[in-house]
Short mmCIF file of C-alpha atoms in Angstrom, two decimals:
data_model
loop_
_atom_site.label_atom_id
_atom_site.label_comp_id
_atom_site.label_asym_id
_atom_site.label_seq_id
_atom_site.Cartn_x
_atom_site.Cartn_y
_atom_site.Cartn_z
CA UNK A 1 90.04 78.00 137.40
CA UNK A 2 87.39 76.67 139.70
CA UNK A 3 90.26 76.20 142.24
CA UNK A 4 90.87 79.94 141.98
CA UNK A 5 87.12 80.77 142.46
CA UNK A 6 86.66 78.47 145.66
CA UNK A 7 89.56 78.23 147.82
CA UNK A 8 89.45 79.97 151.28
CA UNK A 9 90.24 83.51 150.55
CA UNK A 10 90.42 86.90 152.18
CA UNK A 11 87.82 89.15 150.98
CA UNK A 12 90.60 91.30 149.19
CA UNK A 13 92.10 88.10 147.46
CA UNK A 14 88.67 87.05 146.56
CA UNK A 15 87.83 90.25 144.82
CA UNK A 16 90.86 90.04 142.58
CA UNK A 17 90.08 86.40 141.79
CA UNK A 18 86.62 87.17 140.78
CA UNK A 19 87.86 89.94 138.48
CA UNK A 20 90.26 87.39 136.99
CA UNK A 21 87.44 85.14 136.52
CA UNK A 22 84.96 87.82 134.82
CA UNK A 23 87.73 88.71 132.60
CA UNK A 24 87.93 84.96 131.69
CA UNK A 25 84.51 84.80 130.84
CA UNK A 26 84.10 81.42 132.72
CA UNK A 27 81.11 79.08 132.01
CA UNK A 28 80.81 75.29 132.14
CA UNK A 29 82.92 74.85 129.17
CA UNK A 30 85.32 77.41 130.31
CA UNK A 31 85.79 75.61 133.76
CA UNK A 32 86.45 72.25 132.41
CA UNK A 33 86.49 72.28 128.88
CA UNK A 34 85.18 68.85 127.36
CA UNK A 35 83.85 66.55 129.82
CA UNK A 36 86.10 63.43 130.44
CA UNK A 37 84.44 60.03 129.68
CA UNK A 38 84.56 57.29 132.04
CA UNK A 39 88.08 55.59 132.19
CA UNK A 40 91.44 56.64 133.24
CA UNK A 41 92.25 59.93 134.79
CA UNK A 42 95.31 61.70 136.16
CA UNK A 43 94.15 60.75 139.77
CA UNK A 44 92.97 57.07 138.82
CA UNK A 45 89.88 55.43 137.42
CA UNK A 46 86.98 57.95 136.91
CA UNK A 47 83.34 57.37 136.71
CA UNK A 48 81.33 54.14 137.24
CA UNK A 49 80.68 54.57 140.89
CA UNK A 50 78.23 56.54 143.20
CA UNK A 51 78.34 60.02 144.09
CA UNK A 52 77.38 60.37 147.73
CA UNK A 53 76.29 63.74 149.30
CA UNK A 54 75.17 64.92 152.54
CA UNK A 55 72.27 67.53 152.32
CA UNK A 56 71.81 70.26 155.11
CA UNK A 57 67.99 70.65 153.92
CA UNK A 58 65.02 68.91 153.79
CA UNK A 59 61.68 69.47 152.01
CA UNK A 60 58.27 67.67 150.78
CA UNK A 61 58.01 69.97 147.56
CA UNK A 62 60.15 68.90 144.50
CA UNK A 63 57.77 70.41 141.97
CA UNK A 64 60.19 72.43 139.64
CA UNK A 65 57.31 74.85 138.86
CA UNK A 66 56.92 76.08 142.63
CA UNK A 67 59.69 74.98 144.90
CA UNK A 68 61.82 77.35 146.80
CA UNK A 69 63.60 74.68 148.97
CA UNK A 70 67.26 74.58 148.92
CA UNK A 71 67.19 70.88 148.60
CA UNK A 72 64.89 70.36 145.78
CA UNK A 73 66.18 73.13 143.74
CA UNK A 74 69.71 71.81 144.10
CA UNK A 75 68.71 68.25 143.13
CA UNK A 76 66.30 69.35 140.33
CA UNK A 77 69.44 71.00 138.41
CA UNK A 78 70.66 67.24 137.61
CA UNK A 79 67.17 66.05 136.64
CA UNK A 80 64.90 68.95 135.11
CA UNK A 81 66.47 71.13 132.31
CA UNK A 82 65.44 74.79 131.42
CA UNK A 83 65.76 76.28 127.80
CA UNK A 84 68.97 77.62 129.77
CA UNK A 85 71.14 76.86 132.85
CA UNK A 86 73.20 78.40 135.21
CA UNK A 87 76.69 77.52 136.40
CA UNK A 88 76.60 78.60 140.02
CA UNK A 89 80.27 78.64 140.26
CA UNK A 90 80.31 82.06 138.19
CA UNK A 91 76.61 82.69 137.39
CA UNK A 92 77.15 82.32 134.01
CA UNK A 93 74.20 81.21 131.58
CA UNK A 94 74.56 78.26 128.88
CA UNK A 95 72.05 76.58 126.79
CA UNK A 96 70.34 73.43 128.05
CA UNK A 97 67.23 72.57 126.00
CA UNK A 98 67.95 75.47 123.72
CA UNK A 99 70.28 75.29 120.85
CA UNK A 100 71.60 78.80 121.23
CA UNK A 101 70.98 82.30 122.49
CA UNK A 102 67.45 83.74 121.71
CA UNK A 103 66.98 85.16 118.41
CA UNK A 104 65.43 88.55 118.52
CA UNK A 105 62.76 89.15 115.78
CA UNK A 106 61.51 92.46 116.85
CA UNK A 107 61.60 94.62 120.07
CA UNK A 108 59.48 92.37 122.23
CA UNK A 109 59.61 88.84 120.16
CA UNK A 110 62.20 86.37 120.31
CA UNK A 111 62.44 82.72 119.12
CA UNK A 112 64.41 79.68 120.56
CA UNK A 113 64.97 76.44 119.07
CA UNK A 114 64.72 73.18 121.04
CA UNK A 115 67.83 70.57 121.17
CA UNK A 116 67.35 67.93 118.58
CA UNK A 117 66.25 64.51 119.99
CA UNK A 118 65.95 65.57 123.54
CA UNK A 119 63.79 63.41 125.45
CA UNK A 120 62.47 62.98 129.05
CA UNK A 121 63.73 60.13 131.21
CA UNK A 122 60.46 58.27 130.38
CA UNK A 123 61.46 58.21 126.58
CA UNK A 124 58.69 60.90 125.50
CA UNK A 125 60.03 63.70 123.22
CA UNK A 126 60.81 67.17 124.60
CA UNK A 127 58.17 69.35 122.67
CA UNK A 128 57.50 73.12 122.49
CA UNK A 129 54.21 72.11 124.20
CA UNK A 130 56.06 70.97 127.45
CA UNK A 131 57.86 74.20 127.41
CA UNK A 132 54.60 76.28 127.10
CA UNK A 133 52.81 74.33 129.75
CA UNK A 134 55.85 74.51 132.02
CA UNK A 135 55.62 78.36 131.77
CA UNK A 136 51.97 78.11 132.51
CA UNK A 137 52.67 76.36 135.76
CA UNK A 138 55.31 78.88 136.86
CA UNK A 139 52.97 81.76 136.24
CA UNK A 140 49.81 80.28 137.68
CA UNK A 141 47.82 82.29 140.20
CA UNK A 142 49.63 82.55 143.46
CA UNK A 143 52.90 81.08 142.41
CA UNK A 144 55.93 82.74 144.06
CA UNK A 145 57.93 82.53 140.52
CA UNK A 146 55.56 85.36 139.31
CA UNK A 147 57.69 88.36 140.33
CA UNK A 148 60.46 86.99 138.72
CA UNK A 149 58.87 86.06 135.39
CA UNK A 150 56.41 89.31 134.74
CA UNK A 151 58.91 90.42 132.00
CA UNK A 152 57.87 87.18 129.85
CA UNK A 153 54.56 88.06 128.40
CA UNK A 154 53.80 84.62 126.73
CA UNK A 155 55.76 81.76 125.41
CA UNK A 156 54.02 80.03 122.56
CA UNK A 157 54.65 76.96 120.03
CA UNK A 158 55.73 78.34 116.43
CA UNK A 159 56.59 74.83 114.95
CA UNK A 160 57.60 71.47 116.22
CA UNK A 161 60.77 72.75 117.11
CA UNK A 162 60.71 76.52 117.93
CA UNK A 163 59.18 78.64 120.58
CA UNK A 164 58.15 82.17 120.07
CA UNK A 165 58.62 84.27 123.43
CA UNK A 166 57.17 87.69 123.81
CA UNK A 167 58.28 90.33 126.56
CA UNK A 168 56.66 92.95 128.32
CA UNK A 169 59.95 95.01 127.98
CA UNK A 170 61.37 95.97 124.42
CA UNK A 171 64.89 94.64 123.89
CA UNK A 172 64.67 92.94 127.46
CA UNK A 173 68.62 92.42 128.24
CA UNK A 174 67.88 89.75 130.83
CA UNK A 175 65.85 87.15 128.84
CA UNK A 176 68.17 84.33 129.32
CA UNK A 177 68.41 84.96 133.08
CA UNK A 178 64.56 84.87 133.35
CA UNK A 179 64.10 81.83 131.01
CA UNK A 180 66.57 79.91 133.21
CA UNK A 181 63.96 79.70 135.92
CA UNK A 182 61.61 77.83 133.98
CA UNK A 183 62.42 74.12 134.41
CA UNK A 184 60.75 72.06 131.88
CA UNK A 185 58.62 68.97 132.64
CA UNK A 186 56.23 66.87 130.61
CA UNK A 187 53.00 68.74 129.82
CA UNK A 188 51.14 65.53 130.75
CA UNK A 189 52.32 65.35 134.46
CA UNK A 190 50.17 66.05 137.30
CA UNK A 191 51.23 68.39 139.73
CA UNK A 192 51.39 65.65 142.31
CA UNK A 193 53.62 63.71 140.35
CA UNK A 194 55.84 66.65 140.04
CA UNK A 195 55.74 67.46 143.90
CA UNK A 196 56.59 64.06 144.81
CA UNK A 197 59.08 62.84 141.97
CA UNK A 198 59.54 65.09 138.95
CA UNK A 199 60.48 63.78 135.54
CA UNK A 200 62.95 65.71 133.51
CA UNK A 201 65.36 65.58 130.52
CA UNK A 202 68.67 66.18 132.37
CA UNK A 203 71.58 63.81 132.92
CA UNK A 204 70.13 62.16 135.97
CA UNK A 205 66.53 60.82 136.81
CA UNK A 206 65.03 60.36 140.28
CA UNK A 207 64.71 56.75 141.31
CA UNK A 208 63.50 57.30 144.96
CA UNK A 209 62.89 60.26 147.13
CA UNK A 210 62.05 60.00 150.91
CA UNK A 211 62.30 61.89 154.05
CA UNK A 212 65.79 60.47 154.61
CA UNK A 213 67.36 59.84 151.26
CA UNK A 214 67.34 60.70 147.50
CA UNK A 215 68.47 58.11 144.86
CA UNK A 216 69.41 58.96 141.04
CA UNK A 217 70.60 57.27 138.22
CA UNK A 218 71.49 58.33 134.79
CA UNK A 219 69.08 59.25 132.30
CA UNK A 220 69.38 56.75 129.47
CA UNK A 221 67.66 59.15 126.99
CA UNK A 222 69.82 62.16 127.79
CA UNK A 223 71.57 63.64 124.78
CA UNK A 224 72.88 66.81 126.15
CA UNK A 225 76.46 68.04 126.76
CA UNK A 226 77.16 66.97 130.41
CA UNK A 227 76.11 63.10 130.77
CA UNK A 228 76.43 61.46 134.04
CA UNK A 229 79.57 59.29 134.26
CA UNK A 230 78.83 57.48 137.25
CA UNK A 231 76.27 54.65 138.04
CA UNK A 232 74.53 56.50 140.90
CA UNK A 233 73.92 59.90 142.70
CA UNK A 234 72.74 59.61 146.26
CA UNK A 235 71.80 62.11 148.66
CA UNK A 236 71.50 61.56 152.44
CA UNK A 237 69.46 64.11 154.21
CA UNK A 238 71.28 65.08 157.24
CA UNK A 239 69.90 68.37 158.55
CA UNK A 240 71.69 68.00 161.70
CA UNK A 241 75.17 69.51 161.34
CA UNK A 242 76.90 66.77 163.49
CA UNK A 243 75.27 63.93 161.45
CA UNK A 244 76.81 65.72 158.30
CA UNK A 245 80.27 65.93 159.81
CA UNK A 246 80.45 62.36 160.94
CA UNK A 247 79.33 61.03 157.71
CA UNK A 248 81.90 63.07 155.79
CA UNK A 249 84.68 62.22 158.20
CA UNK A 250 83.87 58.40 157.96
CA UNK A 251 83.54 58.58 154.02
CA UNK A 252 79.89 57.62 153.77
CA UNK A 253 79.36 60.78 151.94
CA UNK A 254 81.96 62.40 149.29
CA UNK A 255 80.54 65.73 149.79
CA UNK A 256 78.72 67.63 152.38
CA UNK A 257 77.22 71.04 152.20
CA UNK A 258 77.00 73.73 155.06
CA UNK A 259 80.38 72.50 156.75
CA UNK A 260 80.35 74.20 160.21
CA UNK A 261 83.21 76.81 160.73
CA UNK A 262 84.29 74.73 163.79
CA UNK A 263 84.80 71.62 161.90
CA UNK A 264 86.61 72.99 158.88
CA UNK A 265 90.23 72.61 160.41
CA UNK A 266 89.33 69.02 161.57
CA UNK A 267 88.07 68.03 158.03
CA UNK A 268 91.03 69.73 156.26
CA UNK A 269 93.41 68.00 158.91
CA UNK A 270 91.97 64.58 157.64
CA UNK A 271 92.65 65.59 153.95
CA UNK A 272 89.24 66.70 153.09
CA UNK A 273 89.11 69.72 150.83
CA UNK A 274 86.79 72.65 151.89
CA UNK A 275 85.82 75.41 149.71
CA UNK A 276 84.71 78.50 151.30
CA UNK A 277 82.68 80.88 148.98
CA UNK A 278 81.15 84.40 149.58
CA UNK A 279 77.63 84.45 148.26
CA UNK A 280 74.18 86.30 148.52
CA UNK A 281 72.98 84.40 151.40
CA UNK A 282 71.73 86.72 154.06
CA UNK A 283 70.69 86.91 157.46
CA UNK A 284 68.29 89.90 157.12
CA UNK A 285 66.36 92.20 159.46
CA UNK A 286 62.85 92.98 158.62
CA UNK A 287 60.77 95.89 160.14
CA UNK A 288 57.06 96.05 160.66
CA UNK A 289 56.33 99.35 159.04
CA UNK A 290 52.76 99.38 159.93
CA UNK A 291 53.75 100.11 163.52
CA UNK A 292 55.47 103.12 165.26
CA UNK A 293 58.20 103.82 165.20
CA UNK A 294 59.20 101.67 162.59
CA UNK A 295 57.37 103.72 159.77
CA UNK A 296 60.32 106.23 160.24
CA UNK A 297 63.31 105.34 158.29
CA UNK A 298 65.66 107.23 160.80
CA UNK A 299 64.25 104.58 163.66
CA UNK A 300 65.08 101.62 161.37
CA UNK A 301 68.46 103.11 160.58
CA UNK A 302 69.32 103.56 164.29
CA UNK A 303 68.66 99.73 164.78
CA UNK A 304 71.21 99.06 162.06
CA UNK A 305 73.92 101.28 163.53
CA UNK A 306 73.30 99.59 166.96
CA UNK A 307 74.34 96.10 165.81
CA UNK A 308 77.80 94.92 166.63
CA UNK A 309 78.43 93.22 163.12
CA UNK A 310 82.21 92.17 163.76
CA UNK A 311 81.14 90.41 167.14
CA UNK A 312 78.37 88.39 165.32
CA UNK A 313 80.68 87.53 162.45
CA UNK A 314 83.62 86.33 164.96
CA UNK A 315 81.22 84.76 167.55
CA UNK A 316 78.44 83.21 165.29
CA UNK A 317 80.05 82.52 162.05
CA UNK A 318 83.92 82.07 163.26
CA UNK A 319 84.79 84.65 160.50
CA UNK A 320 82.60 82.96 157.54
CA UNK A 321 80.51 86.08 156.95
CA UNK A 322 80.72 89.78 155.87
CA UNK A 323 79.22 92.93 156.94
CA UNK A 324 77.14 94.23 153.78
CA UNK A 325 78.35 97.37 152.03
CA UNK A 326 75.24 97.07 149.67
CA UNK A 327 72.28 94.94 148.96
CA UNK A 328 74.65 92.87 146.79
CA UNK A 329 77.87 91.10 148.19
CA UNK A 330 80.92 92.92 146.99
CA UNK A 331 82.00 90.15 144.36
CA UNK A 332 78.78 90.25 142.41
CA UNK A 333 79.21 91.84 139.08
CA UNK A 334 76.43 94.43 139.55
CA UNK A 335 77.94 95.76 143.00
CA UNK A 336 77.76 99.04 144.04
CA UNK A 337 78.92 100.46 147.44
CA UNK A 338 75.54 101.89 148.89
CA UNK A 339 75.22 105.58 150.04
CA UNK A 340 74.90 104.33 153.69
CA UNK A 341 76.88 101.64 154.83
CA UNK A 342 75.93 100.34 158.50
CA UNK A 343 78.90 99.91 161.14
CA UNK A 344 78.60 99.35 164.50
CA UNK A 345 78.11 103.08 165.92
CA UNK A 346 75.82 103.14 169.06
CA UNK A 347 76.31 107.03 169.19
CA UNK A 348 74.94 107.44 165.85
CA UNK A 349 72.12 104.92 166.77
CA UNK A 350 71.26 107.27 169.67
CA UNK A 351 71.36 110.30 167.50
CA UNK A 352 68.78 108.82 164.88
CA UNK A 353 66.41 107.80 167.67
CA UNK A 354 66.35 111.22 168.98
CA UNK A 355 65.76 112.42 165.53
CA UNK A 356 62.87 110.13 165.37
CA UNK A 357 61.48 111.21 168.56
CA UNK A 358 61.70 107.83 169.77
CA UNK A 359 61.96 106.71 173.45
CA UNK A 360 62.94 103.20 173.53
CA UNK A 361 60.66 100.56 175.42
CA UNK A 362 59.90 96.87 174.95
CA UNK A 363 60.06 95.33 171.29
CA UNK A 364 59.43 91.87 170.04
CA UNK A 365 62.01 90.40 167.72
CA UNK A 366 60.83 87.37 165.75
CA UNK A 367 63.23 84.93 164.48
CA UNK A 368 63.22 81.54 162.67
CA UNK A 369 64.89 78.56 164.51
CA UNK A 370 67.91 78.55 162.32
CA UNK A 371 70.83 77.99 164.55
CA UNK A 372 72.73 80.72 163.49
CA UNK A 373 69.78 83.21 163.61
CA UNK A 374 69.15 82.39 167.18
CA UNK A 375 72.64 82.75 168.09
CA UNK A 376 72.69 86.42 166.35
CA UNK A 377 69.38 87.25 168.25
CA UNK A 378 70.98 86.95 171.44
CA UNK A 379 73.84 89.56 170.29
CA UNK A 380 71.01 91.85 168.76
CA UNK A 381 68.94 91.76 172.07
CA UNK A 382 72.18 92.76 174.06
CA UNK A 383 72.92 95.64 171.57
CA UNK A 384 69.46 96.93 171.40
CA UNK A 385 68.83 96.62 175.19
CA UNK A 386 72.04 98.74 175.41
CA UNK A 387 70.15 101.51 173.66
CA UNK A 388 67.22 101.18 176.21
CA UNK A 389 65.02 98.69 174.36
CA UNK A 390 63.67 95.68 176.30
CA UNK A 391 63.71 93.18 173.55
CA UNK A 392 61.85 89.83 173.97
CA UNK A 393 62.55 87.21 171.55
CA UNK A 394 59.98 85.08 169.76
CA UNK A 395 61.54 81.94 168.15
CA UNK A 396 59.62 79.50 165.99
CA UNK A 397 60.00 77.31 163.11
CA UNK A 398 59.89 79.14 159.66
CA UNK A 399 56.53 78.40 158.63
CA UNK A 400 54.98 79.00 162.08
CA UNK A 401 56.85 82.65 162.49
CA UNK A 402 55.48 83.71 159.06
CA UNK A 403 52.08 82.63 159.81
CA UNK A 404 52.27 84.42 163.31
CA UNK A 405 53.55 87.46 161.47
CA UNK A 406 51.08 87.36 158.53
CA UNK A 407 48.14 86.96 161.07
CA UNK A 408 48.56 90.66 161.91
CA UNK A 409 50.59 90.14 164.91
CA UNK A 410 51.92 93.54 166.17
CA UNK A 411 55.59 92.43 165.98
CA UNK A 412 58.50 94.89 165.79
CA UNK A 413 61.44 93.03 164.01
CA UNK A 414 62.21 89.84 162.38
CA UNK A 415 65.63 88.28 161.70
CA UNK A 416 65.78 85.36 159.33
CA UNK A 417 67.92 83.70 156.62
CA UNK A 418 67.30 83.99 152.90
CA UNK A 419 69.18 83.34 149.43
CA UNK A 420 67.34 83.94 146.35
CA UNK A 421 70.54 83.65 144.16
CA UNK A 422 69.67 79.91 143.90
CA UNK A 423 67.47 81.14 141.00
CA UNK A 424 70.13 83.55 139.60
CA UNK A 425 72.17 86.76 140.22
CA UNK A 426 70.84 89.42 138.31
CA UNK A 427 69.91 92.39 140.39
CA UNK A 428 66.19 92.92 139.44
CA UNK A 429 65.44 89.32 140.49
CA UNK A 430 67.26 89.62 143.61
CA UNK A 431 65.49 92.80 144.69
CA UNK A 432 62.04 91.55 143.39
CA UNK A 433 62.46 88.46 145.72
CA UNK A 434 61.88 90.65 148.68
CA UNK A 435 60.95 94.15 147.56
CA UNK A 436 58.56 93.03 144.77
CA UNK A 437 54.56 93.06 144.82
CA UNK A 438 54.50 89.98 147.18
CA UNK A 439 53.67 89.16 150.76
CA UNK A 440 57.18 90.28 151.98
CA UNK A 441 55.76 93.81 151.18
CA UNK A 442 52.24 93.49 151.67
CA UNK A 443 51.48 91.22 154.83
CA UNK A 444 54.93 90.93 156.38
CA UNK A 445 56.69 94.35 156.27
CA UNK A 446 53.68 96.20 155.27
CA UNK A 447 55.72 98.51 153.23
CA UNK A 448 53.82 97.96 149.94
CA UNK A 449 51.26 100.87 150.59
CA UNK A 450 53.83 103.58 151.09
CA UNK A 451 55.06 106.23 148.56
CA UNK A 452 58.53 105.03 149.24
CA UNK A 453 57.69 101.52 147.96
CA UNK A 454 56.23 102.93 144.85
CA UNK A 455 59.34 104.93 144.23
CA UNK A 456 61.64 102.01 144.43
CA UNK A 457 59.14 99.93 142.11
CA UNK A 458 59.33 102.83 139.69
CA UNK A 459 63.19 102.80 139.73
CA UNK A 460 63.25 99.03 139.41
CA UNK A 461 60.90 99.09 136.42
CA UNK A 462 63.12 101.95 134.89
CA UNK A 463 66.32 99.75 135.18
CA UNK A 464 64.50 96.48 133.74
CA UNK A 465 63.85 98.30 130.66
CA UNK A 466 67.33 99.68 130.27
CA UNK A 467 70.85 97.75 129.46
CA UNK A 468 74.52 98.36 129.96
CA UNK A 469 75.90 101.53 131.97
CA UNK A 470 72.48 103.21 131.93
CA UNK A 471 70.83 100.17 133.61
CA UNK A 472 73.86 100.03 136.13
CA UNK A 473 73.31 103.40 137.20
CA UNK A 474 69.66 103.11 137.89
CA UNK A 475 70.31 99.81 139.74
CA UNK A 476 72.69 101.81 141.74
CA UNK A 477 70.04 104.33 142.70
CA UNK A 478 67.97 101.24 143.91
CA UNK A 479 70.77 99.73 146.02
CA UNK A 480 71.20 103.35 147.61
CA UNK A 481 67.33 103.74 148.21
CA UNK A 482 67.12 100.17 149.65
CA UNK A 483 70.05 100.77 151.96
CA UNK A 484 68.63 104.10 153.33
CA UNK A 485 65.10 102.78 153.75
CA UNK A 486 66.32 99.45 155.22
CA UNK A 487 62.90 98.02 155.54
CA UNK A 488 64.46 94.70 154.97
CA UNK A 489 68.32 94.40 154.63
CA UNK A 490 71.14 92.34 155.02
CA UNK A 491 72.59 92.01 158.58
CA UNK A 492 75.37 89.75 157.40
CA UNK A 493 76.22 87.95 154.15
CA UNK A 494 77.29 84.45 154.83
CA UNK A 495 80.06 82.50 153.21
CA UNK A 496 79.14 78.96 152.28
CA UNK A 497 81.35 76.20 153.10
CA UNK A 498 81.37 72.85 151.29
CA UNK A 499 83.43 69.81 152.07
CA UNK A 500 84.47 67.08 149.71
CA UNK A 501 87.23 64.22 149.24
CA UNK A 502 89.00 65.31 145.99
CA UNK A 503 92.15 62.82 146.48
CA UNK A 504 91.26 59.07 146.76
CA UNK A 505 94.70 58.26 148.31
CA UNK A 506 93.50 60.09 151.44
CA UNK A 507 89.54 59.46 151.29
CA UNK A 508 88.34 57.07 153.85
CA UNK A 509 86.96 54.39 151.37
CA UNK A 510 89.58 55.04 148.50
CA UNK A 511 86.94 56.99 146.46
CA UNK A 512 86.70 60.70 146.02
CA UNK A 513 85.28 63.24 143.53
CA UNK A 514 86.84 65.07 140.57
CA UNK A 515 85.97 68.20 138.78
CA UNK A 516 83.83 69.46 141.61
CA UNK A 517 84.00 72.61 143.65
CA UNK A 518 81.74 74.35 146.11
CA UNK A 519 79.42 77.23 145.23
CA UNK A 520 78.24 80.28 146.99
CA UNK A 521 74.45 79.54 147.30
CA UNK A 522 72.72 76.68 148.82
CA UNK A 523 72.76 73.26 147.06
CA UNK A 524 75.43 71.20 145.50
CA UNK A 525 76.17 70.89 141.64
CA UNK A 526 77.47 67.58 140.27
CA UNK A 527 77.07 68.54 136.51
CA UNK A 528 80.66 67.45 134.89
CA UNK A 529 81.59 65.63 138.23
CA UNK A 530 82.54 62.14 138.61
CA UNK A 531 83.71 59.72 141.32
CA UNK A 532 87.66 58.87 141.05
CA UNK A 533 89.25 55.73 142.82
CA UNK A 534 93.27 55.33 142.98
#
């Protein structure tokens, strides 16, 4: 079934496949059944080797209670468990340290029992106190996780195996999804230790982490359902795309993330499998609403109508991106076509500028130094200059451009990448990442002090307390409002290409990987996967 979910598909075919997957109710067990033990497989000898991977990202922060890094989030999946985990192939949720679903005691109280015999890789028992402390760290003042975890009022120890969880929302329908964000670490661990090399209870443990490589070995104390089948898991940190492609071609990596569109045919010609998966990953436009004319929704809409989406998809992404029709991608379970869908329509853009009373002039477009973003910015400048604007592009590293914006710079627009779906796929979480009460709204877009932001916040709060069709209807209103206001909105939703050797007979070193497939968000998931040799 994972093959169905990840082969290169047209949008129409993919939607059909996603529908099949939804009906099938995929999860980790549904994808592969019981995990095979090390030994013989249909392709050859499985397990006992080294899984090698080429990462497209780098970071200095591996702390499971605070990181938002694509690299550390992905590697931590293998090392640090939560009460619940996420199968990112289909965004199904499954028990990790929990023994089953939360048991509801009353409208705002739930209980969760820990897996018997669970231990951290250092040999210490996993206790309710560890979960409580992990929650405290995730919700400490200033933590970026706070907006995602506000529906959880508290987590306390009931007894030596049970946790009591209280929510701020009666009958909260997304409790498992939010608990999955909290990754459990020993209560005794220091923040410095967790930042450098976390300890967890997952199937793998960190051996070493450097700027160039990450090495893991099996956690000898792991007693969960998905034990490591290999002797080692090794990541080479290869931010440069050419270096990743070379390593994959030579076979020094079995898997590489972020395969570039121009390399896919070449890799497939060598016998390498490439999964292209639509996802939430966005290249977004953000407006400085503290500055005229961007405090006017009509002016913001004019910019969105002025963009030549198809040309960017073709020239920058070689077809591996989609024009948004909603804040969510079309294949997400809660998708709803927005009331406003932005097409390339310069005439409509001119009409909206006139409606807003805007005379185009010089504007500053800030961007991160992401290669795709830089290429998109050139096209956007061309599109907006055609309306009479005079666009100057200010490109800096991610940290520097946000420091510049947050310093109070009178910038106009910002183009950047983002993908909060590495934390899950529930719509409230995905909306809160950008539209919650955080620096995106306060010090970046400056929209948090407007009646419109208050209106959206109220709608999101209403939906959070609902469930089923009623909840979906309110979320639809949110999607419509976000599209109409377009303060921070996707320009493109990018497909993720992951390359891997799945056939040892053609792999350069005679070793491949089985029970692996690409996912639609950043990172690579090796849970349940194993090397295989002919």
